[in-house]
Amino acid sequence: MVKCKTIKAIFLLTLLLIPIGKVIAGISITPAFIRMDKAMQGKKYIIPVRVTNQSAKKTEYFKVFVESTTKLINGIPASKVIKWTTVKPKNITIGPGESETIKMTVQVPKGYTGDYRIFLAVLQDPKKYNLKIKRKKLNTSVGIMQLGKTSTRIPEFKTHIKALVKINVPVVIRALKPGQKIKLKSREVILGKLQVTPSLIKSKAMTVTAKLKNKSRFDVLVNGSCTILNKNGTKKLMKTNFDQKLIVQPKAIAKIDCNFNSPLPRGNYRIQSDIKAQVKGNKKQIKITKRQKIKITKELARLISGRGTVGGDEHITTPLLLSPNMIQQEIFGGKVRKIVVEVVNPTAKKLSISSKFNLTNDNRVKAIIKPKRFKLAAGSSKRISVEFKSKDKKAPIYGYLQFTTKKSKGATPATIPVILLPEGIKQKHQAKIGDFKAVLTAGGSRIQFFANAISGKKGKESLYLTSSLSLTDIESGLLVFNQKGSLSTEHLLPGNSVQFKGGIDFDKLDDGVYAVLLKIGSEEGNLSIANKVNMVINRDIAQKIKLVTNN
């Protein structure tokens, strides 16, 4: 009999039991995953697992046991960890629509701590099932698959092989000493050498890879980013995050990947990897930064130059939150009301911040920002005041308040658009779309389109921009593509420009001539401009695509 204290220990144990069980071939098992978050040394725990036969007619027979997929678990032989467990009953018979409960007992001996991953296996009993190969005479003359080999001759027999159903339920045992607190140290998570290779993904150009070793005794969650810097490490060029958050098992080595859309030209650079690691189930994180020199050789530059997506969004922005997100005022009597801006540092580091006003239109304006330079602690905010004094009281003021930090040198500044209009001013749009460009990218699998919308310095603002790209087959007159495009910013101020980007998979277009129409408009400002070109596709020539203007 199981002691009362042993049963109570079940409730003291934190188990992550996924309520949705595994269902394979009419067999349901609940839970589908078991995680013992606090298995104290020397204490016995009982885990109930329910197996259900969902068949309406068949009786099923199972063998139940514990196994491991590796020889070592957390640095010790798997056979030793399996001996910590017992399973009752080891053989079960389940009638149609019936269920049976298996009790798995876990008792960690003294002297062992860490995460240990094993599997509770439920296997159809091979002694109860007829696994002999059956042969049936055939009268057909159609070739069939025989034991994995294709036969084109007239077969004499058809072969059937019956397989057993086996379901593995992962069980993670976190063994702890009484009162033990888990601490992850930076020396327990080791990042190896960073390397640049051509990406295996068509839409990406290059991949930064490294091996990461977990020397701790617990499962570790790892996330982070990779940044490409210039030769001296003073300017950030590109940044991307890890493809996914990783779970690295104890004493195991995992591979991290950072995929970049755009290739690097030949030359010397620095690369920096910023990693956040934490023991699974713990909130406390450790931060690991590794920076090293890399060289893009002539051969590597050649391999990655034609790959990736040209114009990929990997630009780095200054990590600040600003309020308001736009400054708009109507000026009366040439006087601009004082403006208050709140700057928030959402990062975990102290930042030194500089600010300035960048005028985009024709006017003589003095911007007084107080304070112009200041420091912000992690998570804190500061209010600054901004005053504008204009020489020409009847002229509008357009521009951007820009905020930069020393730690984000080379990153795109955080900005606030400024629109100050004198009372009763009348304006007209001076925006137009520049030259259209089309590039075959992503290993020749995608066409990427580019164009800049430029506004004259004496024009009118256009707010909350929208864009669309359409392709029409000239021969048939059918619309073959119509989609929204991507814009570098949502506002177009006088004296400024906006870049359009859009694309289509190359295999979706047959050889021929297409009318390419780009439209850019605005929700506020009544902007509506367009540019139309013809695109010739011919796969028999080296260039494959060519744009022809309609002038």
Coordinates of C-alpha atoms in Angstrom, one line a residue:
M1 CA 0.0 0.0 0.0
V2 CA 1.1 3.5 -0.7
K3 CA 1.7 5.6 2.4
C4 CA -0.5 8.6 3.0
K5 CA 2.6 10.9 3.1
T6 CA 3.6 9.6 -0.3
I7 CA 0.2 10.5 -1.8
K8 CA 0.4 13.9 -0.2
A9 CA 3.8 14.5 -1.8
I10 CA 2.0 14.4 -5.2
F11 CA 0.2 17.7 -4.3
L12 CA 3.4 19.3 -3.0
L13 CA 5.0 18.6 -6.3
T14 CA 4.5 21.2 -9.1
L15 CA 3.6 19.3 -12.2
L16 CA 3.1 20.8 -15.6
L17 CA 0.5 18.4 -17.1
I18 CA -0.8 19.3 -20.5
P19 CA -4.6 18.5 -20.4
I20 CA -4.7 17.7 -24.1
G21 CA -3.3 14.2 -24.4
K22 CA -1.6 12.5 -27.3
V23 CA -3.9 10.7 -29.7
I24 CA -2.3 8.2 -32.1
A25 CA -4.1 5.4 -33.9
G26 CA -7.1 5.6 -31.7
I27 CA -5.1 5.5 -28.4
S28 CA -5.3 8.6 -26.2
I29 CA -2.8 9.4 -23.4
T30 CA -3.2 12.2 -20.8
P31 CA -1.1 14.0 -19.9
A32 CA 1.0 14.3 -23.1
F33 CA 3.9 15.9 -21.2
I34 CA 5.0 15.8 -17.6
R35 CA 7.4 18.2 -15.9
M36 CA 8.3 17.8 -12.2
D37 CA 9.4 21.2 -11.2
K38 CA 10.5 20.3 -7.6
A39 CA 11.4 16.7 -7.0
M40 CA 13.1 16.7 -3.6
Q41 CA 15.9 14.1 -3.0
G42 CA 14.7 11.0 -1.2
K43 CA 11.0 11.8 -1.5
K44 CA 8.7 9.5 -3.4
Y45 CA 6.2 10.9 -6.0
I46 CA 3.4 9.1 -7.9
I47 CA 2.3 10.4 -11.3
P48 CA -1.0 9.1 -12.7
V49 CA -1.2 8.6 -16.5
R50 CA -4.5 7.7 -18.2
V51 CA -4.5 5.6 -21.3
T52 CA -7.8 5.4 -23.3
N53 CA -8.8 3.0 -26.1
Q54 CA -11.0 5.1 -28.4
S55 CA -11.7 2.1 -30.7
A56 CA -15.4 0.9 -30.8
K57 CA -14.5 -2.8 -31.4
K58 CA -10.9 -3.6 -30.8
T59 CA -9.3 -4.6 -27.5
E60 CA -5.7 -3.3 -27.1
Y61 CA -2.8 -4.8 -25.2
F62 CA 0.2 -2.7 -24.0
K63 CA 3.5 -3.0 -22.4
V64 CA 4.5 0.0 -20.2
F65 CA 8.1 0.9 -19.4
V66 CA 10.6 3.9 -19.0
E67 CA 13.3 4.5 -21.5
S68 CA 15.8 7.2 -22.7
T69 CA 16.8 8.2 -26.2
T70 CA 20.4 8.9 -25.2
K71 CA 23.1 6.9 -23.3
L72 CA 23.8 9.8 -20.9
I73 CA 21.3 12.1 -19.1
N74 CA 22.8 15.2 -17.6
G75 CA 26.2 13.6 -17.5
I76 CA 25.3 10.3 -15.9
P77 CA 24.3 6.9 -17.5
A78 CA 20.7 6.8 -18.6
S79 CA 20.3 3.4 -17.0
K80 CA 20.9 4.9 -13.5
V81 CA 18.2 7.6 -14.0
I82 CA 15.7 5.0 -15.2
K83 CA 16.3 3.0 -12.0
W84 CA 14.8 6.0 -10.1
T85 CA 11.4 5.1 -11.5
T86 CA 8.9 2.3 -11.3
V87 CA 5.8 1.7 -13.4
K88 CA 2.7 -0.2 -12.3
P89 CA 1.1 -2.1 -14.0
K90 CA 3.7 -3.0 -16.6
N91 CA 1.1 -4.8 -18.8
I92 CA -2.4 -3.5 -19.5
T93 CA -5.4 -4.7 -21.4
I94 CA -8.0 -2.0 -22.5
G95 CA -11.3 -2.9 -23.9
P96 CA -13.2 -0.8 -26.5
G97 CA -14.0 2.7 -25.1
E98 CA -12.3 1.9 -21.8
S99 CA -9.5 3.6 -19.9
E100 CA -6.7 2.4 -17.6
T101 CA -4.5 4.4 -15.2
I102 CA -0.8 3.8 -15.0
K103 CA 1.1 4.9 -11.9
M104 CA 4.6 6.1 -12.4
T105 CA 6.7 6.4 -9.2
V106 CA 9.7 8.7 -9.1
Q107 CA 12.3 8.8 -6.3
V108 CA 15.5 10.8 -6.7
P109 CA 18.3 9.5 -4.5
K110 CA 20.5 11.9 -2.5
G111 CA 23.3 13.6 -4.2
Y112 CA 21.6 14.3 -7.5
T113 CA 20.4 17.7 -8.7
G114 CA 19.4 19.1 -12.1
D115 CA 17.0 18.4 -15.0
Y116 CA 16.7 14.8 -16.2
R117 CA 14.7 13.9 -19.3
I118 CA 13.2 10.4 -19.7
F119 CA 10.2 8.9 -21.5
L120 CA 7.3 6.8 -20.3
A121 CA 6.7 4.4 -23.2
V122 CA 3.4 2.8 -24.0
L123 CA 3.9 0.0 -26.7
Q124 CA 1.5 -2.4 -28.1
D125 CA 2.5 -5.9 -26.8
P126 CA 4.1 -7.7 -29.7
K127 CA 3.1 -11.1 -28.3
K128 CA -0.6 -10.2 -28.6
Y129 CA -0.5 -9.1 -32.3
N130 CA 0.1 -11.2 -35.4
L131 CA 3.1 -9.5 -37.1
K132 CA 3.7 -12.2 -39.7
I133 CA 4.1 -11.0 -43.2
K134 CA 1.0 -11.9 -45.1
R135 CA 1.0 -12.5 -48.9
K136 CA -2.0 -12.3 -51.0
K137 CA -2.2 -13.6 -54.6
L138 CA -2.9 -10.9 -57.2
N139 CA -4.5 -11.1 -60.6
T140 CA -3.8 -7.5 -61.5
S141 CA -1.1 -6.3 -63.9
V142 CA -0.4 -3.0 -62.2
G143 CA 3.0 -2.4 -60.7
I144 CA 3.1 -1.7 -56.9
M145 CA 5.5 -0.8 -54.1
Q146 CA 7.1 -4.0 -52.6
L147 CA 9.0 -3.5 -49.4
G148 CA 9.9 0.0 -50.4
K149 CA 11.1 -0.8 -53.9
T150 CA 9.1 0.1 -57.0
S151 CA 8.4 -2.8 -59.3
T152 CA 7.3 -2.3 -62.9
R153 CA 6.9 -5.9 -63.8
I154 CA 3.6 -7.8 -63.2
P155 CA 3.7 -8.8 -59.5
E156 CA 2.7 -12.2 -58.1
F157 CA 2.1 -11.1 -54.5
K158 CA 1.1 -8.0 -52.5
T159 CA 3.0 -7.6 -49.3
H160 CA 1.5 -6.2 -46.0
I161 CA 3.6 -5.3 -43.0
K162 CA 1.9 -4.4 -39.8
A163 CA 3.6 -2.0 -37.4
L164 CA 3.2 -1.6 -33.6
V165 CA 1.9 1.6 -32.1
K166 CA 4.3 3.2 -29.6
I167 CA 3.7 6.4 -27.7
N168 CA 6.4 8.2 -25.7
V169 CA 5.4 10.7 -23.0
P170 CA 8.3 13.0 -22.1
V171 CA 9.0 13.3 -18.4
V172 CA 11.3 16.0 -17.1
I173 CA 12.5 15.5 -13.5
R174 CA 13.9 18.6 -11.8
A175 CA 15.8 17.2 -8.8
L176 CA 16.6 19.6 -6.0
K177 CA 18.0 19.5 -2.5
P178 CA 15.7 20.8 0.3
G179 CA 15.8 24.6 0.3
Q180 CA 17.9 24.7 -2.9
K181 CA 17.7 27.9 -5.0
I182 CA 18.7 27.6 -8.7
K183 CA 21.3 30.1 -9.8
L184 CA 22.6 30.3 -13.4
K185 CA 26.1 31.7 -13.7
S186 CA 27.5 33.3 -16.9
R187 CA 30.4 30.8 -17.0
E188 CA 27.8 28.0 -17.4
V189 CA 26.6 29.3 -20.7
I190 CA 29.4 29.4 -23.2
L191 CA 29.1 30.8 -26.7
G192 CA 31.6 29.6 -29.3
K193 CA 33.1 31.4 -32.3
L194 CA 30.8 33.3 -34.5
Q195 CA 30.9 32.4 -38.2
V196 CA 29.3 33.9 -41.4
T197 CA 28.1 31.4 -44.0
P198 CA 25.7 31.7 -47.0
S199 CA 22.1 31.2 -45.8
L200 CA 20.3 28.0 -46.7
I201 CA 17.0 30.0 -46.8
K202 CA 16.4 31.5 -50.3
S203 CA 14.9 34.7 -48.9
K204 CA 18.0 35.3 -46.7
A205 CA 21.5 36.2 -47.8
M206 CA 23.8 35.1 -45.0
T207 CA 23.7 33.3 -41.6
V208 CA 25.7 34.0 -38.5
T209 CA 26.1 30.8 -36.6
A210 CA 27.7 29.7 -33.3
K211 CA 27.6 26.8 -30.9
L212 CA 26.3 27.4 -27.5
K213 CA 27.1 25.0 -24.6
N214 CA 25.0 24.6 -21.5
K215 CA 27.4 23.5 -18.7
S216 CA 24.7 23.9 -16.0
R217 CA 22.6 21.0 -14.6
F218 CA 19.3 22.6 -15.7
D219 CA 17.4 23.3 -18.9
V220 CA 18.3 26.8 -20.1
L221 CA 16.1 29.1 -22.3
V222 CA 18.2 31.2 -24.7
N223 CA 17.2 34.2 -26.8
G224 CA 19.1 37.1 -28.3
S225 CA 20.3 39.0 -31.4
C226 CA 23.3 39.5 -33.7
T227 CA 24.6 42.9 -34.8
I228 CA 27.0 43.7 -37.6
L229 CA 29.3 46.7 -37.0
N230 CA 31.9 48.5 -39.0
K231 CA 35.6 47.6 -38.9
N232 CA 36.2 49.7 -35.8
G233 CA 33.0 48.7 -34.0
T234 CA 31.8 52.3 -33.8
K235 CA 28.8 52.1 -36.1
K236 CA 26.0 49.5 -36.2
L237 CA 25.2 48.4 -39.7
M238 CA 22.6 45.6 -39.4
K239 CA 20.8 43.7 -36.6
T240 CA 18.6 40.7 -36.4
N241 CA 17.2 38.4 -33.7
F242 CA 17.7 34.7 -33.3
D243 CA 15.4 32.6 -35.4
Q244 CA 13.7 31.2 -32.3
K245 CA 14.0 30.9 -28.6
L246 CA 16.0 27.8 -27.8
I247 CA 15.8 25.3 -24.9
V248 CA 19.3 23.9 -24.3
Q249 CA 19.4 20.7 -22.2
P250 CA 22.0 20.2 -19.5
K251 CA 25.5 19.4 -20.7
A252 CA 24.3 19.8 -24.3
I253 CA 25.4 21.9 -27.3
A254 CA 22.9 23.8 -29.4
K255 CA 23.4 25.8 -32.6
I256 CA 22.2 29.4 -32.8
D257 CA 21.4 31.1 -36.1
C258 CA 20.9 34.7 -37.1
N259 CA 19.7 35.1 -40.6
F260 CA 20.3 38.4 -42.4
N261 CA 18.3 39.5 -45.5
S262 CA 21.1 41.6 -47.0
P263 CA 24.6 40.5 -47.9
L264 CA 27.8 42.2 -46.8
P265 CA 30.4 43.4 -49.3
R266 CA 34.0 42.2 -49.2
G267 CA 35.8 43.7 -46.2
N268 CA 36.5 43.6 -42.5
Y269 CA 33.8 43.9 -39.9
R270 CA 32.9 43.2 -36.3
I271 CA 30.1 41.1 -35.1
Q272 CA 28.3 41.2 -31.7
S273 CA 26.0 38.6 -30.2
D274 CA 23.8 39.6 -27.3
I275 CA 22.3 36.7 -25.4
K276 CA 19.8 36.5 -22.6
A277 CA 19.7 33.1 -20.8
Q278 CA 17.6 31.8 -17.9
V279 CA 16.9 28.5 -16.3
K280 CA 13.5 27.3 -17.5
G281 CA 10.9 28.2 -15.0
N282 CA 13.0 31.0 -13.4
K283 CA 12.6 34.7 -14.1
K284 CA 16.1 35.8 -13.4
Q285 CA 18.2 36.3 -16.6
I286 CA 21.9 36.6 -17.2
K287 CA 23.2 38.6 -20.2
I288 CA 26.2 37.5 -22.3
T289 CA 27.8 39.7 -24.9
K290 CA 30.4 38.4 -27.4
R291 CA 32.1 40.6 -29.9
Q292 CA 34.7 39.5 -32.5
K293 CA 36.3 40.4 -35.8
I294 CA 35.0 38.8 -39.0
K295 CA 36.3 39.0 -42.6
I296 CA 34.1 38.7 -45.7
T297 CA 36.5 37.2 -48.2
K298 CA 36.3 37.6 -51.9
E299 CA 34.9 34.1 -52.3
L300 CA 32.3 34.5 -49.4
A301 CA 31.2 37.9 -50.8
R302 CA 30.6 36.2 -54.2
L303 CA 28.6 33.4 -52.6
I304 CA 26.2 35.7 -50.7
S305 CA 26.0 38.6 -53.1
G306 CA 23.2 37.2 -55.2
R307 CA 21.3 35.8 -52.3
G308 CA 18.8 37.3 -49.8
T309 CA 16.1 39.9 -50.3
V310 CA 17.5 43.2 -51.5
G311 CA 16.2 46.0 -49.2
G312 CA 15.5 43.8 -46.3
D313 CA 14.3 45.6 -43.1
E314 CA 17.3 45.2 -40.9
H315 CA 17.9 48.9 -40.0
I316 CA 18.5 49.6 -36.3
T317 CA 16.3 52.3 -34.6
T318 CA 17.1 54.2 -31.4
P319 CA 15.4 52.4 -28.5
L320 CA 13.3 55.3 -27.1
L321 CA 9.6 55.9 -26.6
L322 CA 8.4 59.4 -27.4
S323 CA 5.2 61.3 -26.7
P324 CA 3.4 62.9 -28.5
N325 CA 4.1 60.9 -31.7
M326 CA 3.4 64.1 -33.8
I327 CA 3.5 67.8 -33.2
Q328 CA 0.9 69.9 -35.0
Q329 CA -0.1 73.5 -34.4
E330 CA -1.8 76.3 -36.2
I331 CA 0.3 79.5 -35.6
F332 CA -1.5 82.8 -34.8
G333 CA 0.4 86.0 -35.0
G334 CA 3.6 84.2 -35.8
K335 CA 3.9 82.8 -32.2
V336 CA 4.4 79.1 -31.6
R337 CA 3.2 77.8 -28.2
K338 CA 5.8 76.0 -26.1
I339 CA 5.8 72.2 -26.7
V340 CA 6.5 69.6 -24.0
V341 CA 7.8 66.2 -25.1
E342 CA 8.2 63.1 -22.9
V343 CA 11.1 60.8 -23.5
V344 CA 11.1 57.3 -22.0
N345 CA 14.0 54.8 -21.8
P346 CA 12.4 51.3 -22.1
T347 CA 15.8 49.5 -22.0
A348 CA 17.6 47.9 -19.0
K349 CA 20.6 50.3 -19.4
K350 CA 21.4 53.9 -18.6
L351 CA 21.3 56.1 -21.8
S352 CA 23.0 59.4 -22.7
I353 CA 20.5 61.2 -25.0
S354 CA 21.1 64.0 -27.5
S355 CA 18.3 65.9 -29.3
K356 CA 18.1 68.3 -32.2
F357 CA 15.6 69.7 -34.7
N358 CA 16.0 68.9 -38.4
L359 CA 14.2 71.4 -40.7
T360 CA 13.1 70.0 -44.0
N361 CA 11.5 73.0 -45.8
D362 CA 12.7 76.5 -46.8
N363 CA 12.5 78.6 -43.7
R364 CA 14.8 80.1 -41.1
V365 CA 14.0 78.6 -37.8
K366 CA 15.6 78.4 -34.4
A367 CA 14.6 75.5 -32.2
I368 CA 15.3 75.9 -28.4
I369 CA 15.4 72.5 -26.7
K370 CA 15.8 72.4 -22.9
P371 CA 17.6 70.2 -21.9
K372 CA 19.3 69.4 -25.2
R373 CA 21.4 66.6 -23.7
F374 CA 20.5 64.5 -20.7
K375 CA 20.8 61.0 -19.2
L376 CA 18.0 58.6 -18.5
A377 CA 18.2 55.7 -16.1
A378 CA 16.7 52.3 -17.1
G379 CA 12.9 52.5 -17.3
S380 CA 12.8 56.2 -16.4
S381 CA 11.3 59.2 -18.3
K382 CA 12.0 62.9 -18.7
R383 CA 10.0 65.9 -20.0
I384 CA 11.8 68.4 -22.2
S385 CA 10.5 71.7 -23.6
V386 CA 10.8 72.9 -27.2
E387 CA 10.3 76.4 -28.5
F388 CA 10.4 77.5 -32.2
K389 CA 11.3 81.0 -33.4
S390 CA 10.9 81.7 -37.1
K391 CA 12.3 84.6 -39.2
D392 CA 9.4 84.4 -41.6
K393 CA 6.1 84.5 -39.6
K394 CA 4.0 83.6 -42.7
A395 CA 6.0 80.5 -43.7
P396 CA 5.2 77.0 -42.3
I397 CA 7.7 75.0 -40.3
Y398 CA 8.3 71.4 -41.3
G399 CA 10.8 69.0 -39.8
Y400 CA 11.7 66.3 -37.3
L401 CA 12.7 66.3 -33.6
Q402 CA 15.5 63.8 -33.5
F403 CA 16.8 61.8 -30.5
T404 CA 19.9 59.7 -30.5
T405 CA 22.0 57.8 -27.9
K406 CA 25.7 57.1 -27.6
K407 CA 25.0 53.3 -27.3
S408 CA 23.0 53.3 -30.5
K409 CA 25.6 55.0 -32.7
G410 CA 24.7 54.5 -36.4
A411 CA 21.1 53.6 -35.6
T412 CA 18.2 55.5 -37.2
P413 CA 17.2 58.3 -34.8
A414 CA 13.9 58.2 -32.9
T415 CA 11.8 61.1 -34.4
I416 CA 8.7 63.2 -34.0
P417 CA 7.3 64.9 -37.1
V418 CA 6.8 68.7 -36.6
I419 CA 4.1 70.5 -38.6
L420 CA 3.5 74.2 -37.7
L421 CA 1.2 76.1 -40.1
P422 CA 0.4 79.8 -40.1
E423 CA -3.3 80.7 -40.0
G424 CA -5.0 80.7 -43.4
I425 CA -2.1 79.4 -45.4
K426 CA -2.8 77.9 -48.8
Q427 CA -0.6 75.1 -50.1
K428 CA -0.4 72.6 -53.0
H429 CA 1.3 69.2 -53.2
Q430 CA 4.7 69.1 -54.9
A431 CA 5.2 65.3 -54.4
K432 CA 6.2 63.0 -57.2
I433 CA 7.5 59.4 -57.6
G434 CA 11.0 59.1 -58.8
D435 CA 12.6 56.4 -61.0
F436 CA 11.2 52.9 -60.7
K437 CA 13.7 50.0 -60.1
A438 CA 13.2 46.2 -60.3
V439 CA 15.8 43.7 -59.0
L440 CA 15.8 39.9 -59.3
T441 CA 16.7 38.8 -55.8
A442 CA 16.4 35.9 -53.3
G443 CA 18.5 33.6 -55.5
G444 CA 16.5 34.5 -58.6
S445 CA 13.2 33.6 -57.0
R446 CA 11.7 37.0 -56.3
I447 CA 11.3 40.4 -58.0
Q448 CA 11.8 43.4 -55.7
F449 CA 10.5 46.8 -56.7
F450 CA 11.9 50.2 -55.4
A451 CA 10.9 53.8 -55.8
N452 CA 11.2 57.1 -53.9
A453 CA 8.4 59.6 -53.4
I454 CA 9.9 63.1 -53.1
S455 CA 8.1 66.2 -51.9
G456 CA 9.3 69.7 -52.9
K457 CA 10.4 72.1 -50.1
K458 CA 7.5 74.5 -50.9
G459 CA 4.8 71.8 -51.0
K460 CA 2.2 70.4 -48.6
E461 CA 2.5 67.6 -46.0
S462 CA 1.0 64.2 -46.6
L463 CA 0.1 62.2 -43.5
Y464 CA -0.6 58.5 -43.0
L465 CA 0.6 57.3 -46.4
T466 CA -0.7 54.2 -48.2
S467 CA 0.7 52.4 -51.2
S468 CA -0.3 49.7 -53.7
L469 CA 1.5 47.8 -56.5
S470 CA -0.3 46.2 -59.4
L471 CA 0.8 44.2 -62.4
T472 CA -1.3 43.8 -65.6
D473 CA -0.6 41.4 -68.4
I474 CA -0.6 43.7 -71.5
E475 CA -1.4 40.9 -73.9
S476 CA -4.5 39.5 -72.1
G477 CA -5.4 42.7 -70.2
L478 CA -5.7 40.6 -67.0
L479 CA -4.7 41.9 -63.6
V480 CA -2.2 39.3 -62.3
F481 CA -1.0 41.0 -59.1
N482 CA -2.3 43.7 -56.7
Q483 CA -1.0 44.2 -53.2
K484 CA -0.1 46.8 -50.6
G485 CA 3.5 47.9 -50.5
S486 CA 5.9 48.8 -47.7
L487 CA 6.9 52.5 -47.0
S488 CA 9.9 53.6 -45.0
T489 CA 7.8 56.1 -43.0
E490 CA 4.1 56.9 -42.8
H491 CA 4.5 60.7 -43.3
L492 CA 5.9 62.7 -46.2
L493 CA 6.9 66.3 -45.3
P494 CA 8.0 69.0 -47.7
G495 CA 11.7 68.6 -48.5
N496 CA 11.7 64.9 -47.5
S497 CA 11.3 61.6 -49.2
V498 CA 9.8 58.2 -48.6
Q499 CA 11.0 54.8 -50.0
F500 CA 8.6 52.3 -51.4
K501 CA 9.3 48.6 -51.4
G502 CA 7.2 45.7 -52.8
G503 CA 7.8 42.3 -54.4
I504 CA 6.4 39.3 -56.1
D505 CA 7.6 35.7 -56.6
F506 CA 9.3 35.4 -60.0
D507 CA 7.6 32.0 -60.7
K508 CA 4.2 33.6 -60.6
L509 CA 4.9 35.5 -63.8
D510 CA 5.2 34.0 -67.3
D511 CA 7.5 35.5 -69.9
G512 CA 5.8 38.6 -71.5
V513 CA 5.2 42.3 -71.0
Y514 CA 3.5 43.6 -67.9
A515 CA 2.2 47.1 -67.0
V516 CA 3.5 47.9 -63.5
L517 CA 1.5 50.6 -61.6
L518 CA 2.6 52.1 -58.3
K519 CA 0.1 54.3 -56.4
I520 CA 0.9 56.3 -53.3
G521 CA -1.8 58.3 -51.4
S522 CA -2.5 59.7 -48.0
E523 CA -5.4 59.5 -45.5
E524 CA -4.7 63.1 -44.5
G525 CA -3.5 65.7 -47.1
N526 CA -5.3 64.4 -50.2
L527 CA -2.2 63.1 -51.8
S528 CA -2.7 60.9 -54.9
I529 CA 0.3 60.2 -57.1
A530 CA 1.2 57.3 -59.4
N531 CA 4.0 56.0 -61.7
K532 CA 3.5 53.4 -64.5
V533 CA 6.2 51.5 -66.3
N534 CA 6.3 48.4 -68.5
M535 CA 8.3 45.3 -67.4
V536 CA 9.6 42.8 -69.9
I537 CA 10.3 39.3 -68.6
N538 CA 12.4 37.0 -70.7
R539 CA 14.1 34.0 -69.0
D540 CA 16.2 33.3 -72.1
I541 CA 18.4 36.3 -71.6
A542 CA 20.9 36.9 -68.7
Q543 CA 19.1 39.9 -67.2
K544 CA 15.7 38.2 -67.3
I545 CA 13.7 41.4 -66.4
K546 CA 13.9 44.9 -67.7
L547 CA 11.8 48.0 -67.0
V548 CA 10.8 50.3 -69.9
T549 CA 9.4 53.8 -69.1
N550 CA 6.2 54.9 -70.8
N551 CA 7.5 58.3 -71.8

